Coordinates of C-alpha atoms in Angstrom, one line a residue:
M27 CA 129.8 118.6 84.2
R28 CA 130.1 120.8 81.2
A29 CA 126.9 122.7 82.1
R30 CA 128.1 123.2 85.6
L31 CA 131.5 124.4 84.4
H32 CA 129.9 126.8 82.0
R33 CA 127.6 128.3 84.6
S34 CA 130.4 128.7 87.0
I35 CA 132.5 130.6 84.5
V36 CA 129.6 133.0 83.9
A37 CA 129.2 133.6 87.6
L38 CA 132.9 134.2 88.0
L39 CA 132.8 136.7 85.2
T40 CA 129.9 138.5 86.8
L41 CA 131.8 138.8 90.0
A42 CA 135.0 139.9 88.3
V43 CA 133.1 142.7 86.4
A44 CA 131.7 144.0 89.7
A45 CA 135.2 144.3 91.1
A46 CA 136.9 145.6 87.9
S47 CA 136.5 149.4 88.5
P48 CA 139.5 150.9 90.4
A49 CA 139.1 153.5 93.1
H50 CA 140.8 156.2 91.1
A51 CA 138.7 155.9 88.1
Q52 CA 135.3 157.3 87.2
T53 CA 133.3 154.1 87.6
D54 CA 130.2 155.0 86.0
I55 CA 131.8 155.2 82.6
Y56 CA 132.6 151.4 82.6
D57 CA 129.9 150.4 80.3
S58 CA 129.3 150.1 76.6
G59 CA 126.5 150.8 74.2
G60 CA 123.2 152.3 75.2
P61 CA 121.5 155.3 73.5
L62 CA 123.8 156.9 71.0
M63 CA 124.4 160.6 71.6
P64 CA 123.6 162.9 68.6
E65 CA 127.2 164.0 68.2
Q66 CA 128.4 160.4 67.8
A67 CA 125.4 159.4 65.6
A68 CA 126.5 162.1 63.2
Y69 CA 129.5 160.3 61.8
D70 CA 130.4 156.8 60.6
V71 CA 133.8 155.4 61.4
E72 CA 135.8 154.2 58.3
F73 CA 139.3 153.6 59.6
Y74 CA 141.2 153.6 62.9
D75 CA 145.0 153.8 63.0
L76 CA 146.4 152.9 66.5
A77 CA 150.1 153.3 67.4
L78 CA 150.9 152.3 70.9
R79 CA 154.0 151.7 73.1
V80 CA 153.5 149.2 75.8
D81 CA 155.8 149.3 78.9
P82 CA 155.5 146.1 80.9
D83 CA 157.7 147.3 83.8
E84 CA 155.8 150.5 84.3
Q85 CA 152.5 149.0 83.2
T86 CA 151.8 152.0 81.0
I87 CA 150.7 152.6 77.4
G88 CA 151.2 155.6 75.3
G89 CA 150.8 156.7 71.6
S90 CA 148.2 157.9 69.3
L91 CA 144.9 156.9 67.7
A92 CA 143.9 158.4 64.4
A93 CA 140.1 158.2 63.6
H94 CA 139.0 158.6 60.0
V95 CA 135.3 159.1 59.7
R96 CA 132.6 160.1 57.3
V97 CA 130.2 162.8 58.5
T98 CA 126.5 162.1 58.1
Q99 CA 125.0 165.2 60.0
P100 CA 126.3 168.7 60.6
L101 CA 129.0 168.5 63.2
N102 CA 130.8 171.1 65.4
W103 CA 132.2 168.8 68.0
F104 CA 133.8 165.5 67.3
V105 CA 133.2 163.1 70.3
L106 CA 135.1 160.0 71.2
D107 CA 135.1 157.8 74.3
L108 CA 138.2 157.4 76.4
D109 CA 138.7 156.2 80.0
T110 CA 139.5 158.9 82.5
L111 CA 142.5 156.9 83.6
L112 CA 144.2 157.9 80.4
A113 CA 145.5 161.5 79.9
V114 CA 145.1 163.2 76.5
D115 CA 148.1 165.3 75.4
S116 CA 146.8 166.8 72.2
V117 CA 144.5 166.4 69.3
V118 CA 145.6 167.2 65.7
S119 CA 143.5 167.4 62.6
S120 CA 144.7 168.5 59.1
G121 CA 147.7 170.1 60.7
D122 CA 145.7 172.1 63.3
T123 CA 145.9 171.5 67.0
L124 CA 142.3 171.3 68.2
P125 CA 141.0 172.4 71.6
F126 CA 139.3 169.6 73.5
E127 CA 137.4 169.0 76.7
R128 CA 137.1 165.9 79.0
R129 CA 133.6 165.4 80.0
G130 CA 133.5 162.3 82.1
G131 CA 134.4 159.4 79.8
K132 CA 133.8 161.5 76.6
L133 CA 136.5 163.4 74.7
W134 CA 134.9 166.4 73.1
I135 CA 137.0 167.8 70.2
R136 CA 136.1 171.3 69.0
L137 CA 136.3 171.5 65.2
V138 CA 137.8 174.5 63.4
H139 CA 134.9 174.6 61.0
Q140 CA 131.6 172.8 60.9
A141 CA 131.8 169.5 59.2
N142 CA 128.9 168.7 56.9
P143 CA 127.3 165.5 55.6
G144 CA 129.6 163.7 53.2
D145 CA 132.8 165.4 54.5
A146 CA 135.8 163.2 55.4
L147 CA 137.1 164.0 58.9
A148 CA 140.3 162.8 60.5
A149 CA 141.7 163.5 64.0
K150 CA 144.7 162.1 65.8
V151 CA 144.6 161.8 69.6
W152 CA 147.9 161.6 71.5
Y153 CA 147.3 160.0 74.8
G154 CA 148.7 157.6 77.5
G155 CA 148.9 156.5 81.1
H156 CA 148.2 153.6 83.3
P157 CA 145.2 151.8 81.7
L158 CA 142.6 150.0 83.7
S159 CA 144.1 146.7 84.8
A160 CA 142.6 143.4 85.6
P161 CA 143.7 140.5 87.9
H162 CA 145.7 137.7 86.5
R163 CA 143.3 134.8 86.8
Q164 CA 143.5 132.1 84.1
S165 CA 140.3 130.6 85.4
T166 CA 138.2 133.6 84.6
W167 CA 138.5 137.1 83.2
S168 CA 137.5 140.8 83.7
D169 CA 138.1 143.8 81.6
G170 CA 141.4 145.7 81.5
F171 CA 145.1 145.0 80.8
I172 CA 146.4 141.8 82.3
W173 CA 150.1 142.3 83.4
A174 CA 151.2 138.7 84.0
R175 CA 154.5 136.8 83.9
T176 CA 155.4 133.6 82.3
E177 CA 157.0 130.7 84.2
G178 CA 160.4 132.1 83.2
G179 CA 159.5 135.5 84.5
Q180 CA 159.0 137.3 81.2
P181 CA 156.1 139.7 80.5
W182 CA 152.8 138.1 79.4
I183 CA 150.2 140.7 78.5
G184 CA 146.7 140.7 77.3
V185 CA 143.7 143.1 77.2
I186 CA 139.9 142.5 77.3
S187 CA 137.3 145.2 76.7
V188 CA 134.0 143.4 76.1
L189 CA 132.0 144.8 78.9
N190 CA 133.7 148.1 79.7
G191 CA 134.3 148.9 76.0
A192 CA 137.4 149.4 74.0
D193 CA 137.7 153.0 75.3
I194 CA 139.5 151.6 78.4
W195 CA 142.6 151.5 76.2
W196 CA 142.1 153.6 73.0
P197 CA 139.9 156.5 72.0
T198 CA 137.0 155.2 70.0
K199 CA 133.3 155.5 69.4
D200 CA 132.2 152.9 71.9
H201 CA 129.0 151.6 70.4
P202 CA 128.3 148.3 68.7
S203 CA 126.4 150.0 65.9
D204 CA 129.6 151.4 64.2
E205 CA 132.6 149.4 63.1
P206 CA 135.6 150.6 61.1
D207 CA 135.9 149.1 57.7
S208 CA 139.5 148.4 58.5
M209 CA 142.1 149.1 61.2
A210 CA 145.9 149.3 61.6
L211 CA 147.8 148.5 64.8
H212 CA 151.4 149.5 65.3
I213 CA 152.4 148.0 68.7
T214 CA 155.8 148.6 70.3
A215 CA 157.1 146.3 73.0
P216 CA 160.5 145.4 74.5
D217 CA 162.7 142.9 72.7
P218 CA 162.5 139.9 72.4
L219 CA 158.7 139.9 73.1
V220 CA 156.3 139.1 70.3
V221 CA 153.0 141.0 69.6
A222 CA 150.2 138.9 68.3
A223 CA 147.2 140.9 67.2
N224 CA 144.3 141.0 64.8
G225 CA 144.6 140.8 61.1
R226 CA 147.7 140.1 59.1
L227 CA 151.3 141.0 60.2
R228 CA 152.7 143.4 57.6
G229 CA 156.1 143.6 59.2
V230 CA 158.3 144.2 62.2
T231 CA 160.5 147.2 62.8
N232 CA 163.5 146.8 65.0
N233 CA 164.0 150.0 66.8
D234 CA 167.2 151.5 68.3
D235 CA 166.0 151.3 71.9
E236 CA 165.8 147.5 72.3
T237 CA 162.1 147.5 71.3
S238 CA 160.3 146.3 68.2
T239 CA 157.1 147.5 66.6
H240 CA 154.8 144.9 65.1
H241 CA 152.6 146.3 62.3
W242 CA 149.2 144.5 62.0
F243 CA 146.4 145.4 59.6
I244 CA 142.8 144.3 59.9
S245 CA 141.4 144.4 56.4
T246 CA 137.7 143.7 57.3
P247 CA 135.2 145.4 59.6
V248 CA 135.9 144.7 63.2
N249 CA 133.8 145.4 66.4
N250 CA 135.6 147.6 68.9
Y251 CA 135.8 144.9 71.7
G252 CA 137.1 142.4 69.2
V253 CA 140.4 144.4 68.9
T254 CA 143.2 143.2 71.2
I255 CA 146.9 142.7 71.6
N256 CA 148.9 139.8 73.1
I257 CA 152.5 140.3 74.1
A258 CA 154.7 137.5 75.3
P259 CA 157.9 135.5 74.3
Y260 CA 155.6 133.5 72.0
R261 CA 156.6 130.7 69.8
L262 CA 154.5 130.3 66.6
I263 CA 152.9 127.1 65.4
E264 CA 151.7 127.6 61.9
E265 CA 150.5 125.8 58.8
P266 CA 148.2 126.6 55.9
Y267 CA 144.6 125.6 56.1
E268 CA 142.5 124.9 53.0
S269 CA 139.1 126.5 53.4
V270 CA 135.9 124.9 52.0
T271 CA 136.1 127.6 49.3
G272 CA 139.5 126.3 48.2
E273 CA 141.4 129.3 49.5
T274 CA 144.5 128.9 51.6
V275 CA 144.2 130.5 55.0
P276 CA 147.1 131.0 57.5
L277 CA 146.4 129.0 60.7
Q278 CA 148.5 130.3 63.5
F279 CA 148.8 129.5 67.2
W280 CA 151.0 131.8 69.4
V281 CA 152.0 129.7 72.5
L282 CA 154.2 130.2 75.4
P283 CA 157.6 128.4 75.0
E284 CA 156.9 126.2 78.0
H285 CA 153.7 125.0 76.4
Y286 CA 155.0 124.5 72.9
E287 CA 154.6 120.7 72.9
E288 CA 151.1 121.0 74.2
G289 CA 150.4 123.5 71.5
L290 CA 151.5 121.0 68.9
R291 CA 149.3 118.3 70.3
V292 CA 146.1 120.5 70.2
F293 CA 146.7 122.2 67.0
P294 CA 145.1 119.5 64.8
E295 CA 142.0 119.7 66.9
F296 CA 141.8 123.4 66.2
K297 CA 141.7 122.6 62.5
R298 CA 138.9 120.0 63.0
H299 CA 136.8 122.6 64.9
L300 CA 137.3 125.1 62.0
R301 CA 136.2 122.5 59.4
F302 CA 133.0 121.8 61.4
F303 CA 132.1 125.4 61.5
E304 CA 132.8 125.9 57.8
E305 CA 130.7 122.9 56.9
T306 CA 127.9 123.9 59.2
L307 CA 127.7 127.7 58.9
G308 CA 129.6 128.5 55.8
P309 CA 133.2 129.6 55.1
Y310 CA 135.5 131.1 57.8
P311 CA 134.8 134.8 57.5
F312 CA 138.3 136.2 57.8
R313 CA 140.1 134.2 55.2
I314 CA 141.7 137.4 53.9
D315 CA 143.6 137.8 57.1
K316 CA 144.1 134.6 59.1
Y317 CA 142.7 132.3 61.7
G318 CA 144.8 133.0 64.8
V319 CA 144.8 131.7 68.5
A320 CA 147.0 133.3 71.2
E321 CA 147.6 131.7 74.6
T322 CA 146.5 134.2 77.2
P323 CA 146.8 134.8 81.0
Y324 CA 143.0 134.9 81.2
L325 CA 140.4 132.3 80.2
G326 CA 139.3 133.4 76.7
M327 CA 137.7 135.9 74.4
E328 CA 136.5 136.2 70.9
H329 CA 139.0 138.7 69.6
Q330 CA 138.6 138.7 65.8
S331 CA 141.1 136.5 63.9
I332 CA 143.2 136.1 67.1
I333 CA 141.0 134.4 69.7
A334 CA 142.2 134.3 73.3
Y335 CA 142.9 130.8 74.6
G336 CA 143.6 130.5 78.3
S337 CA 142.6 126.9 78.9
D338 CA 144.8 123.9 80.0
F339 CA 144.7 122.1 76.6
S340 CA 142.2 119.6 78.0
H341 CA 138.9 118.0 76.8
N342 CA 135.5 118.2 78.4
E343 CA 133.3 115.1 79.0
A344 CA 132.0 115.3 75.5
G345 CA 135.5 114.8 74.2
F346 CA 136.6 118.2 72.8
D347 CA 138.3 121.4 73.9
W348 CA 135.1 123.5 74.6
L349 CA 137.0 126.7 75.3
H350 CA 138.7 126.9 71.9
F351 CA 135.4 125.7 70.2
H352 CA 133.3 128.3 71.9
E353 CA 135.6 131.2 71.2
L354 CA 136.0 130.0 67.6
S355 CA 132.2 130.1 67.3
H356 CA 132.3 133.8 67.8
E357 CA 134.1 134.4 64.5
W358 CA 130.7 133.8 63.0
W359 CA 128.5 134.8 66.0
A360 CA 129.9 138.1 67.1
N361 CA 132.7 139.0 64.7
M362 CA 131.0 138.4 61.3
V363 CA 127.4 138.6 62.5
T364 CA 127.4 141.4 65.2
A365 CA 124.5 142.6 67.3
A366 CA 123.4 146.0 66.1
D367 CA 122.6 146.9 69.8
W368 CA 123.6 145.1 73.0
K369 CA 119.9 144.1 73.3
D370 CA 120.7 141.4 70.7
W371 CA 123.8 140.1 72.5
W372 CA 122.2 136.6 72.8
I373 CA 123.0 136.2 69.0
H374 CA 126.7 136.1 70.1
E375 CA 126.5 133.9 73.2
S376 CA 123.4 131.7 72.8
F377 CA 124.3 130.8 69.3
G378 CA 127.8 130.1 70.2
S379 CA 126.8 127.9 73.1
Y380 CA 124.3 126.0 70.9
M381 CA 127.1 125.3 68.4
E382 CA 128.8 123.4 71.2
A383 CA 125.8 121.1 71.5
L384 CA 125.7 120.5 67.8
Y385 CA 129.4 119.5 67.9
A386 CA 128.7 117.1 70.8
E387 CA 126.1 115.6 68.5
E388 CA 128.6 115.4 65.7
L389 CA 131.0 113.5 67.9
N390 CA 128.6 111.4 70.0
G391 CA 125.3 111.3 68.2
T392 CA 121.8 112.2 69.5
Q393 CA 122.5 111.1 73.0
G394 CA 125.6 113.2 73.1
Y395 CA 123.6 116.2 72.0
H396 CA 121.0 115.8 74.7
E397 CA 123.6 115.3 77.3
Y398 CA 125.3 118.5 76.3
V399 CA 122.3 120.9 76.5
P400 CA 122.3 122.2 80.1
D401 CA 120.0 120.6 82.7
R402 CA 116.4 122.0 82.6
P403 CA 117.2 125.3 84.2
L404 CA 115.7 126.2 87.5
Q405 CA 119.0 128.2 87.8
F406 CA 118.1 130.7 85.1
E407 CA 117.8 134.2 86.3
N408 CA 114.7 135.1 84.3
E409 CA 115.0 138.7 85.5
N410 CA 115.4 140.2 82.0
P411 CA 114.4 139.1 78.5
V412 CA 117.1 137.3 76.6
A413 CA 116.6 140.0 73.9
P414 CA 114.8 143.1 75.2
R415 CA 113.0 145.3 72.8
T416 CA 114.8 148.5 73.9
T417 CA 118.4 149.6 73.6
Q418 CA 120.7 148.2 76.2
R419 CA 124.1 148.7 77.7
T420 CA 126.4 145.8 78.4
R421 CA 125.6 145.6 82.1
D422 CA 121.9 145.9 81.4
I423 CA 121.9 142.7 79.4
Y424 CA 124.9 140.6 80.4
G425 CA 124.3 137.5 82.5
G426 CA 124.0 133.7 82.3
D427 CA 120.7 133.8 80.5
I428 CA 122.3 134.9 77.3
Y429 CA 124.3 131.7 77.4
G430 CA 122.3 128.7 78.7
K431 CA 118.8 130.0 78.5
G432 CA 119.3 131.2 75.0
E433 CA 120.8 127.8 74.1
W434 CA 117.7 126.2 75.5
I435 CA 115.5 128.5 73.3
L436 CA 117.3 127.3 70.2
H437 CA 117.0 123.7 71.5
S438 CA 113.2 124.2 71.8
L439 CA 113.1 125.9 68.4
R440 CA 114.7 122.8 66.9
Y441 CA 111.9 120.7 68.5
L442 CA 109.3 122.9 66.9
I443 CA 110.7 123.2 63.4
G444 CA 113.0 120.2 63.1
R445 CA 116.8 119.8 62.9
S446 CA 117.3 120.4 59.2
A447 CA 115.3 123.7 59.3
T448 CA 117.2 124.8 62.4
L449 CA 120.6 124.2 60.7
A450 CA 119.4 125.9 57.6
A451 CA 118.3 128.9 59.6
L452 CA 121.6 129.2 61.4
R453 CA 123.5 129.0 58.1
R454 CA 121.2 131.6 56.5
M455 CA 121.7 133.9 59.6
A456 CA 125.4 133.6 59.0
Y457 CA 125.3 134.1 55.3
P458 CA 121.8 135.6 54.3
D459 CA 122.9 135.5 50.6
P460 CA 124.4 132.0 49.9
T461 CA 125.9 133.3 46.6
K462 CA 128.2 135.5 48.6
E463 CA 129.7 132.8 50.7
N464 CA 132.6 132.4 48.3
D465 CA 133.4 136.1 47.7
P466 CA 137.2 136.6 47.6
G467 CA 137.0 139.4 50.1
G468 CA 136.5 136.8 52.7
C469 CA 134.0 138.6 54.9
Q470 CA 130.3 139.3 55.0
C471 CA 130.4 141.3 58.2
R472 CA 127.1 142.9 59.1
L473 CA 125.0 144.2 62.0
A474 CA 122.2 141.9 62.8
T475 CA 119.0 141.8 65.0
T476 CA 116.7 139.3 66.6
A477 CA 114.0 140.4 64.2
E478 CA 116.2 139.3 61.3
F479 CA 116.6 135.9 62.8
R480 CA 112.9 135.5 63.4
K481 CA 112.2 136.3 59.7
I482 CA 114.8 133.8 58.5
V483 CA 113.3 131.0 60.7
E484 CA 109.8 131.8 59.5
D485 CA 110.9 131.8 55.9
I486 CA 112.6 128.5 56.2
S487 CA 109.9 126.8 58.4
G488 CA 106.9 128.3 56.8
L489 CA 105.5 129.0 60.2
E490 CA 104.5 132.3 61.9
L491 CA 106.6 132.4 65.1
G492 CA 105.9 135.8 66.6
W493 CA 104.4 134.0 69.6
F494 CA 107.6 131.9 70.1
F495 CA 109.8 134.9 70.2
D496 CA 107.4 137.0 72.3
V497 CA 107.4 134.5 75.0
Y498 CA 110.9 133.0 74.9
V499 CA 113.0 135.9 73.8
H500 CA 111.3 139.2 74.4
Q501 CA 110.0 138.7 77.9
P502 CA 111.8 137.3 81.0
D503 CA 109.4 134.6 82.3
V504 CA 109.7 131.0 81.3
P505 CA 106.3 129.6 80.2
R506 CA 104.7 127.5 82.9
L507 CA 102.9 124.2 82.0
I508 CA 100.0 123.2 84.2
A509 CA 99.1 119.5 83.8
T510 CA 96.0 117.9 85.5
Q511 CA 94.6 114.5 85.0
R512 CA 91.0 113.6 85.6
D513 CA 90.4 109.9 85.3
E514 CA 91.5 109.1 81.8
I515 CA 91.8 112.7 80.6
L516 CA 95.1 114.6 80.7
I517 CA 94.6 118.4 80.4
L518 CA 97.7 120.5 79.5
R519 CA 97.5 124.3 79.8
W520 CA 100.2 127.0 79.2
D521 CA 100.4 129.8 81.6
T522 CA 102.3 132.7 79.9
G523 CA 100.7 135.7 81.5
G524 CA 98.1 136.1 78.7
L525 CA 100.5 135.8 75.8
P526 CA 99.6 133.4 73.0
F527 CA 101.8 130.3 73.1
P528 CA 100.6 127.4 70.9
M529 CA 103.7 125.3 71.6
P530 CA 102.8 121.6 71.0
L531 CA 104.0 119.0 73.5
D532 CA 105.1 115.4 73.2
V533 CA 103.4 113.0 75.7
Q534 CA 104.7 109.4 76.1
L535 CA 102.0 106.8 76.7
G536 CA 103.7 103.5 77.3
D537 CA 105.8 102.8 74.1
T538 CA 104.0 105.4 72.1
I539 CA 104.8 109.2 71.9
V540 CA 101.9 111.5 70.9
R541 CA 102.3 115.1 69.9
V542 CA 99.5 117.1 71.5
P543 CA 98.6 120.4 69.7
M544 CA 98.1 123.4 71.9
D545 CA 96.5 125.8 69.5
R546 CA 94.9 128.0 72.2
G547 CA 97.4 127.1 74.8
V548 CA 95.4 124.1 75.9
G549 CA 95.7 120.4 75.0
I550 CA 93.6 117.5 75.9
L551 CA 94.7 113.8 75.7
N552 CA 93.0 110.6 76.4
V553 CA 95.1 108.4 78.6
P554 CA 94.6 104.6 78.6
L555 CA 93.8 103.1 82.0
G556 CA 96.9 102.1 83.8
I557 CA 99.3 104.2 81.7
E558 CA 101.3 107.0 83.4
P559 CA 101.7 109.8 80.9
I560 CA 105.2 111.4 80.6
V561 CA 105.1 115.0 79.3
D562 CA 108.0 116.1 77.1
P563 CA 110.0 112.8 77.6
G564 CA 112.7 114.0 75.3
M565 CA 113.3 117.2 77.4
W566 CA 112.9 119.5 74.4
V567 CA 110.7 122.3 75.6
L568 CA 111.9 125.1 77.9
M569 CA 109.3 125.4 80.6
E570 CA 108.4 125.3 84.3
Y571 CA 106.2 122.4 85.1
E572 CA 103.4 122.0 87.5
G573 CA 101.3 118.8 87.9
N574 CA 101.7 115.2 87.4
G575 CA 103.1 113.3 84.3
R576 CA 106.8 114.4 84.6

């Protein structure tokens, strides 16, 4: 059931993405990542300061974004990304009003003087309009502002930008390779609405026009799509959480008033999930800010330190709230460990999905683990590698394979190197330097690659695993096993299009399981007369199967 539900969600998201571009927008800009243009490669973002007024009745936003960057190459044009639905009023830098041009989804700002390597550059963009909107569907999600209403008719607002990029609602350098070191958000909304956002709340200003401004500050690096705002008549459920480091972390859940009792009921489970991740992967990364959850009018998203929760407070068949668990996994896999390029997006989704299987094992033992891994996947797309070798945009790489197929790859890796080595590799991937797990700063955010994960796995297992990653991760086809039996001889042969693939296989002979080496992609096994061999009886190895013995 869980596997079917998970796949249906991916399918619904894919459909929603296809329908998310409105007729009045320039639709070809709704993407993120890809090759980085020289003008944007020439600077490194240090700090964003976003001040925004949100009008639920008019469904508009307006305000300013100040970008503070460090120049790395000579620069005459400062280029940011911004959706064409949003108008730019002016751009100011060091007291000068700068000329600018809109070139598609790029905002080109002409500098007064050339900026040189090492220079600090700051520019404030004043902008506003009707941002890209998304339908209110709590069973799925698509990028944009969600302008929903609570059961009592009050505004309930959220925003998602994972596929289209954060430039659908604020000017930014829309590329995963550059994260600000910190960010401030000053969000104004009508009273008595509450704004729940990333980081820590520094204060609330009560304005003279029946609005309030919530001042949030993110004190750690944050990926662009991980920034969000949630606006509703929230009630706050809160208590301190003691991390495995001994630090006290604010644990906060913003819930709609009509669901307050439900929120109280699930709150203890959120703490149990957090403890499992800390014990498995290392300390919660954003201890310096908080661990927050906001009830949203869409299914969910991994917004840093304020994950979106749009579920119905229920458990799956394994006995836990999979949506909260999956989005929490992204605090490690996406928000702390972030793909340096979208070609490595599987690190976010496959790793997060695999953590669910590990938690099912924690709750229900080995059988629970195997029941949780998706059925052997004839449904995988296998059109693109899980992790291509070339730079990707979000729409190039996004699909169900970076969830279920990637989860299966980690499942097969565990078969090859063992459970303890797999868990050790995951923890090392989260925290490459174990001595820094307890740093008081509370975050070891970094950009990561598939190549880094391969090296970690090889160091821990002592095996050379280029063949494993080449076949499973860097090319689209699933290896095909051809099994033929001649009298009492079982011949197993891997067909991988000529790629080396010495993946061993278990074969059950009666009550005995034999591991067959496949050093050159071929294995031979004597089968006693009258015994029907069963290949891969534990369902560990990702493959297509042809022949007898299954």
